[in-house]
Amino acid sequence: MEQTLAGQRAVVTGGARGIGLGIVRRLTERGATVAVWDRDTEGAPGYSCQVDVADLDSVRAAHAATVEAIGDVDILVNNAGINGPVAPVEDYPVEAWHRVLAVDLTGVFHCTRTILPGMRERRRGRIVNVSSIVGKEGAAGISAYAAAKAGVIGFTKSVARELPDAGVLVNCIAPVITETDLFREMTPEHIAAGRAKIPMGRFLTVDEIAAMVAFVVGPDCTFTNGFVFDLSGGRATY
Ligand SMILES: NC(=O)c1ccc[n+]([C@@H]2O[C@H](COP(=O)([O-])OP(=O)(O)OC[C@H]3O[C@@H](n4cnc5c(N)ncnc54)[C@H](O)[C@@H]3O)[C@@H](O)[C@H]2O)c1
């Protein structure tokens, strides 16, 4: 594989498993040195830091340790996220609401706020935030998750507007349901219902997400800032 990211240093939050791990592997194959920031680093390849992205002090400590270990960060992929419970809004547990927002939205703010100044100073950087199709469409029962993912889109666009000519590009991706270990916990009916909503008639793969992220952080993506890259198999109309 072409080493398009040789010499670049990347942080991938939630990189110990699932989609994040796929992104870590792809960026590593492309030649980047990757630090995995995860609440649970077991199984993480290469350099890793135990971090709770919802806690700013934890993020700051991880950043200091990462710079010490691998050098200044050129690429940030804000991927860590939790789903939270499924419940109608009037029954949605208040604590869970706060936790989902804290991890899925405030976590993106914490990592960006901590890593961006160095990128700005060096006039070089790429940030990719992992939103979701649910952030565009909404979904019954997961209002906190949808609100957080919609927030990630608004946050991405706002930060991009603060960096019109800084050498730093900030974009996000909006995937549909993806084939991960989660599928093992789902009923065949649930899986079939999810597939039926996707015009291409199949699920997104982790590899497809990783390939898009590698493009967005790579040298061929130079004129796109504040954009939501689609990964919906034809489902999204905007
Ligand atoms: N799986 C899907 O179908 C799908 C679809 C669209 C978007 N997404 C988004 O993609 C991202 C990754 O999802 P996934 O399916 O790989 O999830 P996953 O649960 O398999 O992995 C998430 C990773 O994030 C870590 N993490 C969770 N909370 C954290 C915290 N507070 N601080 C640091 N790390 C934390 C976990 O330990 C885990 O390693 C999430 O943001 C998710 O919302 C997933």
PDB file of C-alpha atoms and ligand atoms in Angstrom:
ATOM      1  CA  MET A   1       0.000   0.000   0.000  1.00  0.00           C
ATOM      2  CA  GLU A   2       1.163   3.498  -0.822  1.00  0.00           C
ATOM      3  CA  GLN A   3       2.808   5.186   2.182  1.00  0.00           C
ATOM      4  CA  THR A   4       0.870   8.440   1.775  1.00  0.00           C
ATOM      5  CA  LEU A   5       1.008   9.214   5.494  1.00  0.00           C
ATOM      6  CA  ALA A   6       4.701   8.503   6.068  1.00  0.00           C
ATOM      7  CA  GLY A   7       6.112  10.733   8.796  1.00  0.00           C
ATOM      8  CA  GLN A   8       2.683  11.787  10.095  1.00  0.00           C
ATOM      9  CA  ARG A   9       1.642  11.309  13.708  1.00  0.00           C
ATOM     10  CA  ALA A  10      -1.995  10.513  14.423  1.00  0.00           C
ATOM     11  CA  VAL A  11      -4.275  10.170  17.434  1.00  0.00           C
ATOM     12  CA  VAL A  12      -7.342   7.949  17.066  1.00  0.00           C
ATOM     13  CA  THR A  13      -9.768   8.078  19.996  1.00  0.00           C
ATOM     14  CA  GLY A  14     -11.645   4.866  20.694  1.00  0.00           C
ATOM     15  CA  GLY A  15      -9.029   3.128  18.553  1.00  0.00           C
ATOM     16  CA  ALA A  16      -8.785  -0.079  20.580  1.00  0.00           C
ATOM     17  CA  ARG A  17     -11.656  -1.821  18.829  1.00  0.00           C
ATOM     18  CA  GLY A  18     -14.388  -1.609  16.201  1.00  0.00           C
ATOM     19  CA  ILE A  19     -14.312   1.195  13.668  1.00  0.00           C
ATOM     20  CA  GLY A  20     -11.489   2.993  15.484  1.00  0.00           C
ATOM     21  CA  LEU A  21      -9.243  -0.071  15.303  1.00  0.00           C
ATOM     22  CA  GLY A  22      -9.894  -0.338  11.557  1.00  0.00           C
ATOM     23  CA  ILE A  23      -8.877   3.311  11.173  1.00  0.00           C
ATOM     24  CA  VAL A  24      -5.737   2.756  13.277  1.00  0.00           C
ATOM     25  CA  ARG A  25      -4.715  -0.195  11.090  1.00  0.00           C
ATOM     26  CA  ARG A  26      -5.313   1.712   7.856  1.00  0.00           C
ATOM     27  CA  LEU A  27      -3.396   4.837   8.945  1.00  0.00           C
ATOM     28  CA  THR A  28      -0.548   2.630  10.166  1.00  0.00           C
ATOM     29  CA  GLU A  29      -0.434   0.781   6.811  1.00  0.00           C
ATOM     30  CA  ARG A  30      -0.223   4.162   5.101  1.00  0.00           C
ATOM     31  CA  GLY A  31       2.915   4.953   7.115  1.00  0.00           C
ATOM     32  CA  ALA A  32       1.556   7.054  10.016  1.00  0.00           C
ATOM     33  CA  THR A  33       2.632   6.558  13.610  1.00  0.00           C
ATOM     34  CA  VAL A  34      -0.609   6.176  15.529  1.00  0.00           C
ATOM     35  CA  ALA A  35      -1.441   6.700  19.198  1.00  0.00           C
ATOM     36  CA  VAL A  36      -4.599   4.963  20.363  1.00  0.00           C
ATOM     37  CA  TRP A  37      -6.508   6.914  22.991  1.00  0.00           C
ATOM     38  CA  ASP A  38      -9.092   4.696  24.624  1.00  0.00           C
ATOM     39  CA  ARG A  39     -10.869   4.206  27.919  1.00  0.00           C
ATOM     40  CA  ASP A  40      -9.863   0.570  27.680  1.00  0.00           C
ATOM     41  CA  THR A  41      -6.590   0.107  25.800  1.00  0.00           C
ATOM     42  CA  GLU A  42      -6.516  -3.698  25.981  1.00  0.00           C
ATOM     43  CA  GLY A  43      -5.794  -5.082  22.532  1.00  0.00           C
ATOM     44  CA  ALA A  44      -4.728  -1.722  21.113  1.00  0.00           C
ATOM     45  CA  PRO A  45      -1.890  -2.035  18.615  1.00  0.00           C
ATOM     46  CA  GLY A  46       1.241   0.140  18.957  1.00  0.00           C
ATOM     47  CA  TYR A  47       1.411   3.095  21.303  1.00  0.00           C
ATOM     48  CA  SER A  48      -1.682   3.654  23.446  1.00  0.00           C
ATOM     49  CA  CYS A  49      -2.918   5.894  26.277  1.00  0.00           C
ATOM     50  CA  GLN A  50      -5.746   5.271  28.675  1.00  0.00           C
ATOM     51  CA  VAL A  51      -8.067   8.269  28.310  1.00  0.00           C
ATOM     52  CA  ASP A  52     -11.617   9.263  29.117  1.00  0.00           C
ATOM     53  CA  VAL A  53     -12.387  11.809  26.405  1.00  0.00           C
ATOM     54  CA  ALA A  54     -15.194  13.210  28.585  1.00  0.00           C
ATOM     55  CA  ASP A  55     -12.558  14.393  31.087  1.00  0.00           C
ATOM     56  CA  LEU A  56     -10.451  17.355  29.916  1.00  0.00           C
ATOM     57  CA  ASP A  57      -7.619  16.691  32.405  1.00  0.00           C
ATOM     58  CA  SER A  58      -7.372  13.105  31.176  1.00  0.00           C
ATOM     59  CA  VAL A  59      -7.190  14.329  27.555  1.00  0.00           C
ATOM     60  CA  ARG A  60      -4.504  16.896  28.431  1.00  0.00           C
ATOM     61  CA  ALA A  61      -2.412  14.265  30.218  1.00  0.00           C
ATOM     62  CA  ALA A  62      -2.732  11.885  27.250  1.00  0.00           C
ATOM     63  CA  HIS A  63      -1.682  14.634  24.862  1.00  0.00           C
ATOM     64  CA  ALA A  64       1.443  15.440  26.889  1.00  0.00           C
ATOM     65  CA  ALA A  65       2.361  11.737  27.068  1.00  0.00           C
ATOM     66  CA  THR A  66       1.715  11.247  23.347  1.00  0.00           C
ATOM     67  CA  VAL A  67       3.867  14.200  22.259  1.00  0.00           C
ATOM     68  CA  GLU A  68       6.629  12.881  24.505  1.00  0.00           C
ATOM     69  CA  ALA A  69       6.316   9.376  23.027  1.00  0.00           C
ATOM     70  CA  ILE A  70       5.718   9.969  19.298  1.00  0.00           C
ATOM     71  CA  GLY A  71       6.039  13.734  18.725  1.00  0.00           C
ATOM     72  CA  ASP A  72       3.620  16.493  17.657  1.00  0.00           C
ATOM     73  CA  VAL A  73       0.218  15.349  16.429  1.00  0.00           C
ATOM     74  CA  ASP A  74      -0.666  15.988  12.743  1.00  0.00           C
ATOM     75  CA  ILE A  75      -3.901  13.995  12.533  1.00  0.00           C
ATOM     76  CA  LEU A  76      -6.759  13.669  15.020  1.00  0.00           C
ATOM     77  CA  VAL A  77      -9.607  11.220  14.484  1.00  0.00           C
ATOM     78  CA  ASN A  78     -12.364  11.798  17.043  1.00  0.00           C
ATOM     79  CA  ASN A  79     -13.979   8.376  16.916  1.00  0.00           C
ATOM     80  CA  ALA A  80     -14.671   7.395  20.570  1.00  0.00           C
ATOM     81  CA  GLY A  81     -18.382   7.116  21.204  1.00  0.00           C
ATOM     82  CA  ILE A  82     -21.089   5.342  23.146  1.00  0.00           C
ATOM     83  CA  ASN A  83     -24.677   4.586  22.148  1.00  0.00           C
ATOM     84  CA  GLY A  84     -26.474   4.983  25.471  1.00  0.00           C
ATOM     85  CA  PRO A  85     -29.774   3.300  26.261  1.00  0.00           C
ATOM     86  CA  VAL A  86     -32.776   3.035  23.953  1.00  0.00           C
ATOM     87  CA  ALA A  87     -35.829   4.764  25.488  1.00  0.00           C
ATOM     88  CA  PRO A  88     -38.442   7.310  24.504  1.00  0.00           C
ATOM     89  CA  VAL A  89     -37.439  10.806  25.506  1.00  0.00           C
ATOM     90  CA  GLU A  90     -39.866  11.049  28.435  1.00  0.00           C
ATOM     91  CA  ASP A  91     -38.268   7.951  29.995  1.00  0.00           C
ATOM     92  CA  TYR A  92     -34.702   8.657  28.895  1.00  0.00           C
ATOM     93  CA  PRO A  93     -32.469   8.362  31.994  1.00  0.00           C
ATOM     94  CA  VAL A  94     -31.078  11.810  32.814  1.00  0.00           C
ATOM     95  CA  GLU A  95     -27.656  10.481  33.866  1.00  0.00           C
ATOM     96  CA  ALA A  96     -27.326   8.566  30.590  1.00  0.00           C
ATOM     97  CA  TRP A  97     -28.266  11.697  28.621  1.00  0.00           C
ATOM     98  CA  HIS A  98     -25.412  13.614  30.254  1.00  0.00           C
ATOM     99  CA  ARG A  99     -22.914  10.784  29.749  1.00  0.00           C
ATOM    100  CA  VAL A 100     -23.737  10.320  26.040  1.00  0.00           C
ATOM    101  CA  LEU A 101     -23.370  14.059  25.423  1.00  0.00           C
ATOM    102  CA  ALA A 102     -20.165  14.145  27.510  1.00  0.00           C
ATOM    103  CA  VAL A 103     -18.470  11.350  25.544  1.00  0.00           C
ATOM    104  CA  ASP A 104     -19.901  11.791  22.034  1.00  0.00           C
ATOM    105  CA  LEU A 105     -19.932  15.599  21.809  1.00  0.00           C
ATOM    106  CA  THR A 106     -17.908  17.152  24.639  1.00  0.00           C
ATOM    107  CA  GLY A 107     -15.188  14.533  24.070  1.00  0.00           C
ATOM    108  CA  VAL A 108     -14.764  15.815  20.504  1.00  0.00           C
ATOM    109  CA  PHE A 109     -14.498  19.367  21.855  1.00  0.00           C
ATOM    110  CA  HIS A 110     -11.928  18.349  24.516  1.00  0.00           C
ATOM    111  CA  CYS A 111      -9.631  16.545  22.069  1.00  0.00           C
ATOM    112  CA  THR A 112      -9.920  19.272  19.421  1.00  0.00           C
ATOM    113  CA  ARG A 113      -9.340  22.066  21.950  1.00  0.00           C
ATOM    114  CA  THR A 114      -6.237  20.283  23.259  1.00  0.00           C
ATOM    115  CA  ILE A 115      -4.627  19.252  19.950  1.00  0.00           C
ATOM    116  CA  LEU A 116      -5.632  22.089  17.595  1.00  0.00           C
ATOM    117  CA  PRO A 117      -3.302  24.834  18.951  1.00  0.00           C
ATOM    118  CA  GLY A 118      -0.173  22.863  17.965  1.00  0.00           C
ATOM    119  CA  MET A 119      -1.600  22.145  14.497  1.00  0.00           C
ATOM    120  CA  ARG A 120      -2.418  25.813  14.066  1.00  0.00           C
ATOM    121  CA  GLU A 121       1.045  26.867  15.142  1.00  0.00           C
ATOM    122  CA  ARG A 122       2.677  24.464  12.660  1.00  0.00           C
ATOM    123  CA  ARG A 123       0.049  25.345  10.010  1.00  0.00           C
ATOM    124  CA  ARG A 124      -0.505  21.657   9.384  1.00  0.00           C
ATOM    125  CA  GLY A 125      -3.216  19.321  10.524  1.00  0.00           C
ATOM    126  CA  ARG A 126      -6.238  17.207   9.751  1.00  0.00           C
ATOM    127  CA  ILE A 127      -9.157  16.520  12.057  1.00  0.00           C
ATOM    128  CA  VAL A 128     -11.888  14.003  11.262  1.00  0.00           C
ATOM    129  CA  ASN A 129     -14.886  13.640  13.560  1.00  0.00           C
ATOM    130  CA  VAL A 130     -17.021  10.504  13.456  1.00  0.00           C
ATOM    131  CA  SER A 131     -20.678  11.566  13.388  1.00  0.00           C
ATOM    132  CA  SER A 132     -23.501   9.319  12.135  1.00  0.00           C
ATOM    133  CA  ILE A 133     -26.401   9.303   9.681  1.00  0.00           C
ATOM    134  CA  VAL A 134     -28.487   9.566  12.862  1.00  0.00           C
ATOM    135  CA  GLY A 135     -27.051  13.059  13.386  1.00  0.00           C
ATOM    136  CA  LYS A 136     -28.760  14.072  10.121  1.00  0.00           C
ATOM    137  CA  GLU A 137     -31.976  12.027  10.263  1.00  0.00           C
ATOM    138  CA  GLY A 138     -32.643  11.460  13.960  1.00  0.00           C
ATOM    139  CA  ALA A 139     -33.818   8.065  15.246  1.00  0.00           C
ATOM    140  CA  ALA A 140     -36.568   7.117  17.673  1.00  0.00           C
ATOM    141  CA  GLY A 141     -35.299   5.982  21.090  1.00  0.00           C
ATOM    142  CA  ILE A 142     -31.780   7.355  20.858  1.00  0.00           C
ATOM    143  CA  SER A 143     -32.354  11.093  21.213  1.00  0.00           C
ATOM    144  CA  ALA A 144     -29.163  11.718  23.216  1.00  0.00           C
ATOM    145  CA  TYR A 145     -27.003   9.937  20.629  1.00  0.00           C
ATOM    146  CA  ALA A 146     -28.732  11.759  17.746  1.00  0.00           C
ATOM    147  CA  ALA A 147     -28.375  15.126  19.496  1.00  0.00           C
ATOM    148  CA  ALA A 148     -24.680  14.481  20.157  1.00  0.00           C
ATOM    149  CA  LYS A 149     -23.993  13.363  16.582  1.00  0.00           C
ATOM    150  CA  ALA A 150     -25.893  16.357  15.147  1.00  0.00           C
ATOM    151  CA  GLY A 151     -23.801  18.460  17.529  1.00  0.00           C
ATOM    152  CA  VAL A 152     -20.625  16.950  16.101  1.00  0.00           C
ATOM    153  CA  ILE A 153     -21.689  18.141  12.631  1.00  0.00           C
ATOM    154  CA  GLY A 154     -22.361  21.686  13.881  1.00  0.00           C
ATOM    155  CA  PHE A 155     -19.106  21.686  15.825  1.00  0.00           C
ATOM    156  CA  THR A 156     -17.122  20.506  12.781  1.00  0.00           C
ATOM    157  CA  LYS A 157     -18.558  23.246  10.570  1.00  0.00           C
ATOM    158  CA  SER A 158     -17.910  25.905  13.212  1.00  0.00           C
ATOM    159  CA  VAL A 159     -14.290  24.934  13.814  1.00  0.00           C
ATOM    160  CA  ALA A 160     -13.683  24.831  10.054  1.00  0.00           C
ATOM    161  CA  ARG A 161     -14.993  28.398   9.824  1.00  0.00           C
ATOM    162  CA  GLU A 162     -12.518  29.440  12.486  1.00  0.00           C
ATOM    163  CA  LEU A 163      -9.717  27.977  10.340  1.00  0.00           C
ATOM    164  CA  PRO A 164     -10.344  29.264   6.815  1.00  0.00           C
ATOM    165  CA  ASP A 165      -6.673  29.450   5.945  1.00  0.00           C
ATOM    166  CA  ALA A 166      -4.787  27.808   8.780  1.00  0.00           C
ATOM    167  CA  GLY A 167      -3.406  24.761   6.966  1.00  0.00           C
ATOM    168  CA  VAL A 168      -5.723  22.697   9.159  1.00  0.00           C
ATOM    169  CA  LEU A 169      -8.804  20.965   7.715  1.00  0.00           C
ATOM    170  CA  VAL A 170     -11.656  19.822   9.945  1.00  0.00           C
ATOM    171  CA  ASN A 171     -14.253  17.487   8.480  1.00  0.00           C
ATOM    172  CA  CYS A 172     -16.579  14.755   9.649  1.00  0.00           C
ATOM    173  CA  ILE A 173     -18.039  11.504   8.374  1.00  0.00           C
ATOM    174  CA  ALA A 174     -21.622  10.278   8.697  1.00  0.00           C
ATOM    175  CA  PRO A 175     -21.717   6.456   8.491  1.00  0.00           C
ATOM    176  CA  VAL A 176     -24.758   4.215   8.583  1.00  0.00           C
ATOM    177  CA  ILE A 177     -24.840   1.043  10.678  1.00  0.00           C
ATOM    178  CA  THR A 178     -21.574  -0.800  10.187  1.00  0.00           C
ATOM    179  CA  GLU A 179     -20.611  -4.458  10.388  1.00  0.00           C
ATOM    180  CA  THR A 180     -18.829  -4.679  13.756  1.00  0.00           C
ATOM    181  CA  ASP A 181     -18.949  -7.007  16.771  1.00  0.00           C
ATOM    182  CA  LEU A 182     -22.192  -5.268  17.702  1.00  0.00           C
ATOM    183  CA  PHE A 183     -23.919  -7.451  15.124  1.00  0.00           C
ATOM    184  CA  ARG A 184     -23.383 -10.500  17.298  1.00  0.00           C
ATOM    185  CA  GLU A 185     -25.724  -8.979  19.891  1.00  0.00           C
ATOM    186  CA  MET A 186     -28.488  -8.134  17.394  1.00  0.00           C
ATOM    187  CA  THR A 187     -31.453 -10.267  16.368  1.00  0.00           C
ATOM    188  CA  PRO A 188     -31.739 -11.283  12.662  1.00  0.00           C
ATOM    189  CA  GLU A 189     -34.904  -9.126  12.457  1.00  0.00           C
ATOM    190  CA  HIS A 190     -33.060  -6.058  13.725  1.00  0.00           C
ATOM    191  CA  ILE A 191     -30.226  -6.657  11.252  1.00  0.00           C
ATOM    192  CA  ALA A 192     -32.685  -7.103   8.353  1.00  0.00           C
ATOM    193  CA  ALA A 193     -34.554  -3.906   9.306  1.00  0.00           C
ATOM    194  CA  GLY A 194     -31.264  -1.987   9.351  1.00  0.00           C
ATOM    195  CA  ARG A 195     -30.251  -3.334   5.956  1.00  0.00           C
ATOM    196  CA  ALA A 196     -33.631  -2.485   4.403  1.00  0.00           C
ATOM    197  CA  LYS A 197     -33.018   1.234   4.997  1.00  0.00           C
ATOM    198  CA  ILE A 198     -29.838   1.207   2.888  1.00  0.00           C
ATOM    199  CA  PRO A 199     -30.463   1.537  -0.888  1.00  0.00           C
ATOM    200  CA  MET A 200     -27.341  -0.486  -1.721  1.00  0.00           C
ATOM    201  CA  GLY A 201     -28.890  -3.371   0.232  1.00  0.00           C
ATOM    202  CA  ARG A 202     -25.866  -4.186   2.357  1.00  0.00           C
ATOM    203  CA  PHE A 203     -24.062  -2.869   5.382  1.00  0.00           C
ATOM    204  CA  LEU A 204     -21.104  -0.541   5.471  1.00  0.00           C
ATOM    205  CA  THR A 205     -17.789  -2.174   6.382  1.00  0.00           C
ATOM    206  CA  VAL A 206     -15.110  -0.938   8.762  1.00  0.00           C
ATOM    207  CA  ASP A 207     -12.648  -1.064   5.832  1.00  0.00           C
ATOM    208  CA  GLU A 208     -14.788   1.363   3.832  1.00  0.00           C
ATOM    209  CA  ILE A 209     -14.815   3.817   6.739  1.00  0.00           C
ATOM    210  CA  ALA A 210     -11.057   3.435   7.226  1.00  0.00           C
ATOM    211  CA  ALA A 211     -10.450   4.056   3.510  1.00  0.00           C
ATOM    212  CA  MET A 212     -12.486   7.262   3.576  1.00  0.00           C
ATOM    213  CA  VAL A 213     -10.749   8.530   6.708  1.00  0.00           C
ATOM    214  CA  ALA A 214      -7.338   7.760   5.157  1.00  0.00           C
ATOM    215  CA  PHE A 215      -8.351   9.851   2.137  1.00  0.00           C
ATOM    216  CA  VAL A 216      -9.691  12.776   4.202  1.00  0.00           C
ATOM    217  CA  VAL A 217      -6.507  12.979   6.340  1.00  0.00           C
ATOM    218  CA  GLY A 218      -4.202  12.334   3.384  1.00  0.00           C
ATOM    219  CA  PRO A 219      -2.390  14.493   0.825  1.00  0.00           C
ATOM    220  CA  ASP A 220      -5.103  14.146  -1.852  1.00  0.00           C
ATOM    221  CA  CYS A 221      -7.741  15.943   0.231  1.00  0.00           C
ATOM    222  CA  THR A 222      -6.735  19.601   0.214  1.00  0.00           C
ATOM    223  CA  PHE A 223      -9.760  21.763  -0.657  1.00  0.00           C
ATOM    224  CA  THR A 224     -12.516  20.464   1.638  1.00  0.00           C
ATOM    225  CA  ASN A 225     -13.165  22.015   5.048  1.00  0.00           C
ATOM    226  CA  GLY A 226     -16.220  21.740   7.310  1.00  0.00           C
ATOM    227  CA  PHE A 227     -17.790  19.008   5.181  1.00  0.00           C
ATOM    228  CA  VAL A 228     -19.784  15.931   6.144  1.00  0.00           C
ATOM    229  CA  PHE A 229     -18.500  12.983   4.096  1.00  0.00           C
ATOM    230  CA  ASP A 230     -21.277  10.504   3.353  1.00  0.00           C
ATOM    231  CA  LEU A 231     -21.006   6.781   4.044  1.00  0.00           C
ATOM    232  CA  SER A 232     -24.629   5.737   3.683  1.00  0.00           C
ATOM    233  CA  GLY A 233     -24.893   3.505   0.596  1.00  0.00           C
ATOM    234  CA  GLY A 234     -27.163   6.039  -1.099  1.00  0.00           C
ATOM    235  CA  ARG A 235     -29.446   6.639   1.895  1.00  0.00           C
ATOM    236  CA  ALA A 236     -28.564  10.245   2.718  1.00  0.00           C
ATOM    237  CA  THR A 237     -30.034  12.895   0.445  1.00  0.00           C
ATOM    238  CA  TYR A 238     -27.880  15.752   1.705  1.00  0.00           C
TER     239      TYR A 238
HETATM  240  N1  LIG B   1     -21.024   0.851  14.583  1.00  0.00           N
HETATM  241  C1  LIG B   1     -21.847   1.585  13.845  1.00  0.00           C
HETATM  242  O1  LIG B   1     -22.734   1.061  13.181  1.00  0.00           O
HETATM  243  C2  LIG B   1     -21.663   3.085  13.785  1.00  0.00           C
HETATM  244  C3  LIG B   1     -22.373   3.829  12.824  1.00  0.00           C
HETATM  245  C4  LIG B   1     -22.198   5.217  12.758  1.00  0.00           C
HETATM  246  C5  LIG B   1     -21.310   5.836  13.638  1.00  0.00           C
HETATM  247  N2  LIG B   1     -20.647   5.092  14.558  1.00  0.00           N
HETATM  248  C6  LIG B   1     -19.711   5.792  15.449  1.00  0.00           C
HETATM  249  O2  LIG B   1     -18.421   5.289  15.219  1.00  0.00           O
HETATM  250  C7  LIG B   1     -17.640   5.395  16.409  1.00  0.00           C
HETATM  251  C8  LIG B   1     -17.030   4.045  16.758  1.00  0.00           C
HETATM  252  O3  LIG B   1     -18.094   3.120  16.929  1.00  0.00           O
HETATM  253  P1  LIG B   1     -17.873   1.536  17.110  1.00  0.00           P
HETATM  254  O4  LIG B   1     -19.076   0.884  16.584  1.00  0.00           O
HETATM  255  O5  LIG B   1     -16.523   1.150  16.623  1.00  0.00           O
HETATM  256  O6  LIG B   1     -17.935   1.431  18.714  1.00  0.00           O
HETATM  257  P2  LIG B   1     -17.204   0.430  19.716  1.00  0.00           P
HETATM  258  O7  LIG B   1     -18.047   0.443  20.965  1.00  0.00           O
HETATM  259  O8  LIG B   1     -16.888  -0.886  19.071  1.00  0.00           O
HETATM  260  O9  LIG B   1     -15.825   1.175  20.003  1.00  0.00           O
HETATM  261  C9  LIG B   1     -15.806   2.414  20.655  1.00  0.00           C
HETATM  262  C10 LIG B   1     -14.445   2.601  21.308  1.00  0.00           C
HETATM  263  O10 LIG B   1     -14.486   3.863  22.009  1.00  0.00           O
HETATM  264  C11 LIG B   1     -13.965   3.666  23.317  1.00  0.00           C
HETATM  265  N3  LIG B   1     -14.554   4.636  24.225  1.00  0.00           N
HETATM  266  C12 LIG B   1     -15.852   4.693  24.645  1.00  0.00           C
HETATM  267  N4  LIG B   1     -16.009   5.699  25.515  1.00  0.00           N
HETATM  268  C13 LIG B   1     -14.789   6.308  25.635  1.00  0.00           C
HETATM  269  C14 LIG B   1     -14.328   7.402  26.398  1.00  0.00           C
HETATM  270  N5  LIG B   1     -15.125   8.086  27.234  1.00  0.00           N
HETATM  271  N6  LIG B   1     -13.023   7.772  26.253  1.00  0.00           N
HETATM  272  C15 LIG B   1     -12.195   7.078  25.442  1.00  0.00           C
HETATM  273  N7  LIG B   1     -12.580   6.012  24.712  1.00  0.00           N
HETATM  274  C16 LIG B   1     -13.862   5.641  24.817  1.00  0.00           C
HETATM  275  C17 LIG B   1     -14.336   2.230  23.684  1.00  0.00           C
HETATM  276  O11 LIG B   1     -13.531   1.715  24.732  1.00  0.00           O
HETATM  277  C18 LIG B   1     -14.133   1.518  22.349  1.00  0.00           C
HETATM  278  O12 LIG B   1     -12.803   1.050  22.195  1.00  0.00           O
HETATM  279  C19 LIG B   1     -18.581   5.939  17.482  1.00  0.00           C
HETATM  280  O13 LIG B   1     -18.432   7.337  17.574  1.00  0.00           O
HETATM  281  C20 LIG B   1     -19.953   5.581  16.926  1.00  0.00           C
HETATM  282  O14 LIG B   1     -20.968   6.429  17.434  1.00  0.00           O
HETATM  283  C21 LIG B   1     -20.799   3.742  14.654  1.00  0.00           C
END
